Amino acid sequence: MSVDSGRARALRAGAERVLRANWRQGRYRDGTPYAFTCPATPRYRHQWYWDSCFHAIVWRRFDPGRAREELRTLLRAGRLDGFIPHTVFWDRPALWRRAPFYGTHTFLGDLATATIQTPLVALAWELVADASREEDPGFATEALDELRLHYDWLHRERDPDDDGLITIIAPDESGLDDSPKYDEAFGWMRHDLPGYFWLIERHRRVGFRCPEIVARYDEHVEDVLVNVVYALSLRALSRLLGEGEDGEYVARAIRTERALLHRCLDERTGLFFDLAGRDERPVRVSTWSSLAPLALPSLPEGVRRRLVEEHLLHPRRYLVPYGIPSVAVEEPSFKPGWDRFRTWRGPSWTNTAWLLVPAMRELGYEKEAERVVYGLAGAVERSGWREYYDPLTGRGLGAHGFGFATLLIELL
Ligand code: GLC
């Protein structure tokens, strides 16, 4: 099973049309120029951190200039101390009904949220820089100071117990908003319940300062996916800096990778679990985030193979006809066709495959990797570029013309 070149060409053309249709550029009210791809109208009209990184990764195939502009715009939304926001409201404020649910300091008028999202930017920057070698060789080094500041900020502000694992203070900071892995940790304040408003309001009152939040409250998580991407990005940053094997950022990446291995790996199941709250309770729910460490080449091969053989290729767990489900099929919380709000409670998203499929190939599970890509390609051909898909039927769900669904073409 593989996607032939004619189908691949058509999928690439379709992906480019989505990105072009969602492109936005202009000036913020203070004159700052912006250019980014909005995830999908009408639901997602703003700039989102990890979406922009995914968009830039795909844009580099069609128009590396736009890829560079999208990443530059994201950094421009950041603060001088290195913080980069989750959502940026460049061309329009959040709608009044949604505004209180965004992690902003005030209800109206902020340029951006004070929350973060899975910190992918250095990895995206490196990929775009590689594609810009001829056109714009300076891109690789033009933002090294800002990128360093950003990862230094995460290290300083988001790892209050200094164990190498960074913390999220709201479920959507990972990008996996309503994943059942947050049900227990955030309780009635989880993302898909009205109590989420109170979580954000409580953060507002302490200025979204993570060390204070961690000291006072129990609703926060050391998240596996976030830390996998953090480690991958620290390594990318280190390469951009030309640091060498004994560099500072590689050392930080290694620390995070070891912490994942020693503190999050559950020997019994072979899965990696988030650590929730002040007493760092392992969150024993099998979601695709538990498999994310597969993307870390530095982990022992046996640990990575177990993730593939005992989980990804297990028919009661992640082996489904369409993509990789966001939650294991055997979990009581698995809801394949759940389509209220955005959902990480079962459906397959393409960024999941984007992270895991290359690692499957690298470990020699070629056929199985092709199967995942083939299934997703079929779903896209049938229902278009949707936010997510029912893993059992391939039915498209959520937003239409969704930007980062186009990550599929990275796997063709
Ligand atoms: C939803 C998704 C999140 C994404 C955002 C914008 O909230 O859960 O991952 O970044 O939409 O597309």
Coordinates of C-alpha atoms and ligand atoms in Angstrom, one line a residue:
M1 CA 0.0 0.0 0.0
S2 CA 1.5 3.3 -1.0
V3 CA 0.3 6.6 -2.5
D4 CA 1.3 6.7 -6.2
S5 CA 2.9 9.8 -7.7
G6 CA -0.3 11.0 -9.4
R7 CA -2.3 11.0 -6.2
A8 CA 0.7 12.5 -4.3
R9 CA 0.8 15.4 -6.9
A10 CA -2.9 16.0 -6.5
L11 CA -2.6 16.0 -2.7
R12 CA 0.3 18.5 -2.8
A13 CA -1.7 20.8 -5.1
G14 CA -4.6 20.6 -2.7
A15 CA -2.4 21.4 0.3
E16 CA -1.0 24.4 -1.4
R17 CA -4.5 25.7 -2.2
V18 CA -5.4 25.4 1.5
L19 CA -2.4 27.4 2.7
R20 CA -2.9 30.1 0.0
A21 CA -6.5 30.5 0.9
N22 CA -5.7 30.9 4.6
W23 CA -2.8 33.4 4.1
R24 CA -3.2 36.7 5.9
Q25 CA -1.0 39.7 5.8
G26 CA -1.2 43.4 6.8
R27 CA -0.3 45.7 9.7
Y28 CA -1.3 45.6 13.3
R29 CA -2.8 48.9 14.6
D30 CA 0.6 50.1 15.8
G31 CA 2.0 49.6 12.3
T32 CA 3.8 46.2 13.0
P33 CA 3.7 44.1 9.8
Y34 CA 2.4 40.6 10.0
A35 CA 2.0 37.6 7.7
F36 CA 0.7 34.2 8.7
T37 CA -1.6 31.4 7.8
C38 CA -4.8 31.2 9.8
P39 CA -5.7 27.6 10.7
A40 CA -9.3 27.7 9.2
T41 CA -12.1 30.1 8.8
P42 CA -14.5 30.8 10.4
R43 CA -13.4 29.0 13.6
Y44 CA -9.7 29.9 13.8
R45 CA -8.9 33.3 12.4
H46 CA -5.9 34.2 14.5
Q47 CA -2.3 33.1 14.5
W48 CA -1.5 30.0 16.7
Y49 CA 2.0 29.1 17.7
W50 CA 2.3 25.5 16.8
D51 CA 0.0 25.8 13.8
S52 CA 2.3 28.5 12.4
C53 CA 5.3 26.2 12.8
F54 CA 3.4 23.4 11.0
H55 CA 2.3 25.8 8.3
A56 CA 5.9 27.1 7.8
I57 CA 7.2 23.5 7.5
V58 CA 4.7 22.8 4.7
W59 CA 5.1 26.3 3.1
R60 CA 8.8 25.7 2.6
R61 CA 7.9 23.2 -0.1
F62 CA 5.8 25.8 -2.1
D63 CA 7.1 29.2 -1.1
P64 CA 10.0 29.3 1.4
G65 CA 9.5 33.1 1.5
R66 CA 6.1 32.7 3.1
A67 CA 7.5 30.1 5.5
R68 CA 10.1 32.6 6.7
E69 CA 7.6 35.4 7.0
E70 CA 5.2 33.2 9.0
L71 CA 8.0 32.3 11.5
R72 CA 9.3 35.9 11.7
T73 CA 5.8 37.0 12.5
L74 CA 5.5 34.5 15.3
L75 CA 8.7 35.8 16.9
R76 CA 7.5 39.4 16.5
A77 CA 4.5 38.6 18.7
G78 CA 6.9 37.5 21.5
R79 CA 8.1 39.6 24.4
L80 CA 11.6 40.9 25.0
D81 CA 12.1 38.3 27.8
G82 CA 11.7 35.4 25.4
F83 CA 8.0 34.5 26.0
I84 CA 6.1 33.6 22.7
P85 CA 2.3 33.5 22.9
H86 CA -0.1 30.7 22.1
T87 CA -2.5 32.9 20.1
V88 CA -1.9 36.3 18.5
F89 CA -4.7 38.6 17.4
W90 CA -3.1 40.5 14.6
D91 CA -5.9 41.4 12.3
R92 CA -8.9 41.1 14.5
P93 CA -9.7 40.8 18.2
A94 CA -11.2 37.6 19.7
L95 CA -15.0 37.6 19.3
W96 CA -16.5 38.9 22.5
R97 CA -18.1 35.6 23.4
R98 CA -14.8 33.7 23.1
A99 CA -12.5 36.4 24.5
P100 CA -12.8 35.4 28.2
F101 CA -11.7 31.9 27.3
Y102 CA -8.4 33.0 25.8
G103 CA -5.4 33.2 28.2
T104 CA -5.0 37.0 27.9
H105 CA -4.2 39.5 30.7
T106 CA -7.4 41.5 30.0
F107 CA -10.6 40.5 28.2
L108 CA -10.2 42.9 25.3
G109 CA -7.5 44.6 23.4
D110 CA -4.5 42.4 24.1
L111 CA -2.3 41.5 21.1
A112 CA -1.8 38.0 22.3
T113 CA -2.3 35.4 25.0
A114 CA -0.1 35.0 28.0
T115 CA -0.1 31.3 27.6
I116 CA 2.3 29.1 25.6
Q117 CA 1.9 26.3 23.1
T118 CA 4.1 23.2 22.4
P119 CA 7.4 24.9 21.7
L120 CA 8.2 23.8 18.2
V121 CA 9.7 27.0 16.7
A122 CA 13.4 26.1 16.7
L123 CA 12.7 22.8 14.9
A124 CA 10.5 24.6 12.3
W125 CA 13.2 27.3 12.0
E126 CA 15.8 24.8 11.2
L127 CA 13.7 23.0 8.5
V128 CA 12.8 26.3 6.9
A129 CA 16.5 27.5 7.0
D130 CA 17.5 24.3 5.2
A131 CA 15.0 25.1 2.5
S132 CA 16.3 28.7 2.3
R133 CA 20.0 28.0 1.8
E134 CA 20.1 29.5 -1.7
E135 CA 17.4 32.2 -1.4
D136 CA 18.1 33.6 2.0
P137 CA 21.2 32.0 3.7
G138 CA 21.1 34.5 6.5
F139 CA 17.8 33.2 7.7
A140 CA 19.5 30.4 9.6
T141 CA 21.2 32.8 12.0
E142 CA 19.1 36.0 11.9
A143 CA 17.0 35.1 14.9
L144 CA 19.4 33.1 17.1
D145 CA 19.2 35.6 19.9
E146 CA 15.5 35.5 20.0
L147 CA 15.3 31.8 19.8
R148 CA 17.8 31.4 22.6
L149 CA 15.9 33.8 24.7
H150 CA 12.7 31.8 24.1
Y151 CA 14.2 28.5 25.2
D152 CA 15.9 30.2 28.1
W153 CA 12.5 31.6 29.2
L154 CA 10.9 28.2 29.0
H155 CA 13.8 26.7 31.0
R156 CA 13.6 29.5 33.7
E157 CA 9.9 30.1 33.9
R158 CA 8.4 26.7 33.1
D159 CA 10.5 24.3 35.0
P160 CA 10.1 25.5 38.6
D161 CA 11.3 22.2 40.2
D162 CA 14.2 22.1 37.8
D163 CA 13.8 18.5 36.9
G164 CA 14.3 19.0 33.2
L165 CA 10.6 18.7 32.4
I166 CA 8.7 21.9 31.6
T167 CA 5.2 22.4 32.9
I168 CA 1.9 23.5 31.3
I169 CA -0.6 25.5 33.3
A170 CA -3.6 25.0 31.0
P171 CA -4.6 21.9 29.0
D172 CA -4.5 23.7 25.7
E173 CA -0.9 24.8 26.2
S174 CA 0.1 21.5 24.7
G175 CA -2.3 22.0 21.7
L176 CA -4.2 18.8 22.9
D177 CA -7.0 20.8 24.5
D178 CA -9.6 18.3 25.6
S179 CA -7.4 15.1 25.7
P180 CA -8.8 12.7 28.3
K181 CA -5.3 12.7 29.8
Y182 CA -6.2 16.1 31.4
D183 CA -9.6 15.0 32.8
E184 CA -8.3 14.1 36.2
A185 CA -5.6 16.7 36.4
F186 CA -7.8 19.7 35.6
G187 CA -11.1 18.2 36.8
W188 CA -14.1 20.6 36.5
M189 CA -11.7 23.2 35.1
R190 CA -10.7 21.1 32.0
H191 CA -10.8 22.6 28.6
D192 CA -14.2 21.3 27.4
L193 CA -16.1 22.3 30.6
P194 CA -17.3 25.8 31.6
G195 CA -15.0 25.7 34.6
Y196 CA -12.1 26.3 32.2
F197 CA -13.1 30.0 32.4
W198 CA -12.2 29.9 36.1
L199 CA -8.8 28.3 35.5
I200 CA -7.9 31.1 33.1
E201 CA -9.4 33.7 35.4
R202 CA -7.3 32.4 38.3
H203 CA -4.2 32.6 36.2
R204 CA -5.0 36.1 35.2
R205 CA -5.0 37.1 38.9
V206 CA -1.4 35.9 39.3
G207 CA -0.3 37.3 35.9
F208 CA 0.1 33.7 34.4
R209 CA 3.3 33.3 36.4
C210 CA 4.0 29.6 36.4
P211 CA 6.2 29.3 39.5
E212 CA 3.5 31.0 41.6
I213 CA 0.7 28.9 40.0
V214 CA 2.7 25.7 40.7
A215 CA 3.3 26.7 44.3
R216 CA -0.4 27.6 45.0
Y217 CA -2.4 25.2 43.0
D218 CA -2.5 21.6 41.9
E219 CA -3.8 22.0 38.3
H220 CA -0.7 21.8 36.1
V221 CA 1.1 19.0 34.2
E222 CA 4.6 18.0 33.1
D223 CA 3.4 16.9 29.7
V224 CA 5.1 14.2 27.6
L225 CA 4.4 15.6 24.2
V226 CA 5.4 19.1 25.1
N227 CA 8.7 17.8 26.5
V228 CA 9.4 15.6 23.5
V229 CA 9.0 18.6 21.2
Y230 CA 11.0 20.8 23.7
A231 CA 13.9 18.3 23.5
L232 CA 13.8 18.0 19.7
S233 CA 13.7 21.8 19.5
L234 CA 16.6 22.3 21.9
R235 CA 18.6 20.0 19.7
A236 CA 17.6 22.0 16.6
L237 CA 18.6 25.2 18.3
S238 CA 21.9 23.8 19.2
R239 CA 22.6 22.8 15.6
L240 CA 21.5 26.3 14.4
L241 CA 24.0 27.7 16.9
G242 CA 26.7 25.3 15.7
E243 CA 27.4 24.3 19.3
G244 CA 28.8 20.8 18.9
E245 CA 28.1 17.8 21.1
D246 CA 29.1 19.5 24.4
G247 CA 27.0 22.6 23.9
E248 CA 24.6 24.0 26.5
Y249 CA 21.4 23.4 24.6
V250 CA 22.3 19.8 23.8
A251 CA 22.9 19.3 27.5
R252 CA 19.5 20.7 28.2
A253 CA 17.9 18.4 25.6
I254 CA 19.7 15.4 27.1
R255 CA 18.4 16.3 30.6
T256 CA 14.8 16.5 29.3
E257 CA 15.2 13.2 27.4
R258 CA 16.6 11.5 30.5
A259 CA 13.8 12.9 32.7
L260 CA 11.2 11.5 30.2
L261 CA 12.9 8.1 30.3
H262 CA 13.4 7.9 34.1
R263 CA 10.3 9.7 35.3
C264 CA 7.6 9.3 32.7
L265 CA 8.2 5.8 31.3
D266 CA 5.9 3.2 32.8
E267 CA 7.8 -0.1 32.8
R268 CA 4.7 -2.2 33.0
T269 CA 3.0 -0.8 29.8
G270 CA 6.0 0.7 28.0
L271 CA 4.0 4.0 27.7
F272 CA 5.1 7.4 28.8
F273 CA 2.8 9.2 31.2
D274 CA 2.4 12.9 32.1
L275 CA 3.1 13.9 35.6
A276 CA 0.2 15.8 37.2
G277 CA 0.1 18.3 40.0
R278 CA 2.6 19.0 42.8
D279 CA 3.0 15.4 43.8
E280 CA 3.6 14.5 40.1
R281 CA 1.1 11.7 39.8
P282 CA 1.5 9.6 36.6
V283 CA -1.5 10.1 34.4
R284 CA -2.3 6.5 33.3
V285 CA -4.3 7.2 30.2
S286 CA -3.0 5.9 26.8
T287 CA -3.1 8.8 24.4
W288 CA -0.9 9.4 21.3
S289 CA 1.2 11.7 23.6
S290 CA 2.3 8.6 25.4
L291 CA 3.9 7.4 22.2
A292 CA 5.5 10.7 21.3
P293 CA 8.9 9.7 22.7
L294 CA 9.2 7.4 19.8
A295 CA 10.4 10.5 17.9
L296 CA 13.5 10.8 20.2
P297 CA 16.4 8.9 18.5
S298 CA 18.4 9.2 21.7
L299 CA 16.1 6.8 23.7
P300 CA 17.0 3.2 23.9
E301 CA 15.9 1.3 20.9
G302 CA 14.1 -1.4 22.9
V303 CA 11.9 1.3 24.5
R304 CA 11.0 2.8 21.2
R305 CA 10.3 -0.6 19.6
R306 CA 7.9 -1.5 22.4
L307 CA 5.9 1.7 21.7
V308 CA 5.5 0.5 18.1
E309 CA 5.0 -3.2 18.6
E310 CA 2.9 -3.2 21.8
H311 CA 0.9 -0.1 21.0
L312 CA 1.0 1.4 17.5
L313 CA 0.6 -2.0 15.8
H314 CA -1.8 -3.4 18.4
P315 CA -5.4 -3.8 17.0
R316 CA -7.0 -2.9 20.3
R317 CA -4.8 0.1 20.8
Y318 CA -3.6 2.3 17.9
L319 CA -3.9 0.1 14.7
V320 CA -6.9 1.5 12.9
P321 CA -7.8 2.0 9.2
Y322 CA -7.3 5.8 9.2
G323 CA -4.2 7.4 10.7
I324 CA -3.2 7.2 14.4
P325 CA -6.0 7.8 16.8
S326 CA -5.4 10.4 19.5
V327 CA -6.5 8.0 22.2
A328 CA -6.0 4.2 22.3
V329 CA -9.1 2.3 21.1
E330 CA -9.3 0.3 24.3
E331 CA -9.4 3.3 26.6
P332 CA -13.0 3.9 28.0
S333 CA -12.6 7.6 27.0
F334 CA -12.0 6.7 23.3
K335 CA -14.6 8.5 21.2
P336 CA -13.8 8.1 17.5
G337 CA -16.5 10.3 16.1
W338 CA -16.7 12.9 18.8
D339 CA -17.1 16.3 17.1
R340 CA -17.9 18.9 19.7
F341 CA -15.4 21.7 20.1
R342 CA -12.0 20.7 18.9
T343 CA -11.3 17.2 19.9
W344 CA -8.4 15.0 21.0
R345 CA -10.7 12.3 22.4
G346 CA -10.2 9.7 19.7
P347 CA -10.0 11.2 16.2
S348 CA -6.8 11.1 14.0
W349 CA -5.0 14.3 13.3
T350 CA -2.2 14.5 10.7
N351 CA 0.4 16.1 13.0
T352 CA 0.4 12.9 15.0
A353 CA 1.4 10.9 12.0
W354 CA 3.9 13.7 11.1
L355 CA 5.7 13.1 14.4
L356 CA 5.5 9.3 14.6
V357 CA 5.7 8.0 11.0
P358 CA 9.3 9.1 10.3
A359 CA 10.4 7.3 13.5
M360 CA 8.5 4.1 12.4
R361 CA 10.3 4.2 9.1
E362 CA 13.7 4.8 10.7
L363 CA 13.2 1.7 12.9
G364 CA 12.3 -0.4 9.8
Y365 CA 8.5 -0.5 10.1
E366 CA 8.2 0.7 6.6
K367 CA 5.0 -1.2 5.6
E368 CA 3.2 -0.2 8.7
A369 CA 4.2 3.4 8.3
E370 CA 2.9 3.4 4.7
R371 CA -0.4 2.0 6.0
V372 CA -0.8 5.0 8.2
V373 CA -0.1 7.4 5.4
Y374 CA -2.3 5.6 2.9
G375 CA -5.2 5.6 5.3
L376 CA -4.9 9.4 6.0
A377 CA -4.4 10.1 2.3
G378 CA -7.7 8.3 1.5
A379 CA -9.5 10.2 4.2
V380 CA -8.3 13.5 2.8
E381 CA -9.2 12.5 -0.7
R382 CA -12.7 11.7 0.5
S383 CA -13.5 14.5 2.9
G384 CA -11.0 17.2 2.1
W385 CA -8.4 18.9 4.5
R386 CA -10.2 18.6 7.7
E387 CA -9.2 19.3 11.3
Y388 CA -9.4 15.6 12.2
Y389 CA -10.8 12.3 11.0
D390 CA -12.8 9.4 12.5
P391 CA -10.1 6.8 12.8
L392 CA -12.5 3.9 12.2
T393 CA -14.5 5.3 9.2
G394 CA -12.2 8.0 7.8
R395 CA -15.0 10.6 8.0
G396 CA -13.7 14.1 8.1
L397 CA -14.6 16.1 11.2
G398 CA -14.1 19.6 12.7
A399 CA -13.0 22.6 10.6
H400 CA -12.8 22.5 6.8
G401 CA -9.7 23.7 4.9
F402 CA -7.6 23.2 8.0
G403 CA -4.0 24.5 7.7
F404 CA -1.9 21.9 9.5
A405 CA -3.8 18.9 8.0
T406 CA -1.4 19.7 5.1
L407 CA 1.4 18.1 7.1
L408 CA 0.3 14.9 5.4
I409 CA 2.4 15.9 2.3
E410 CA 5.5 15.8 4.4
L411 CA 5.0 12.0 4.6
L412 CA 4.3 11.3 0.9
Ligands
GLC1 C1 -7.5 23.7 18.4 C2 -6.5 22.6 18.5 C3 -5.1 23.2 18.7 C4 -4.8 24.2 17.6 C5 -5.9 25.3 17.5 C6 -5.8 26.1 16.3 O1 -7.6 24.4 19.6 O2 -6.8 21.8 19.6 O3 -4.1 22.2 18.6 O4 -3.6 24.8 17.8 O5 -7.2 24.6 17.4 O6 -5.9 25.4 15.1

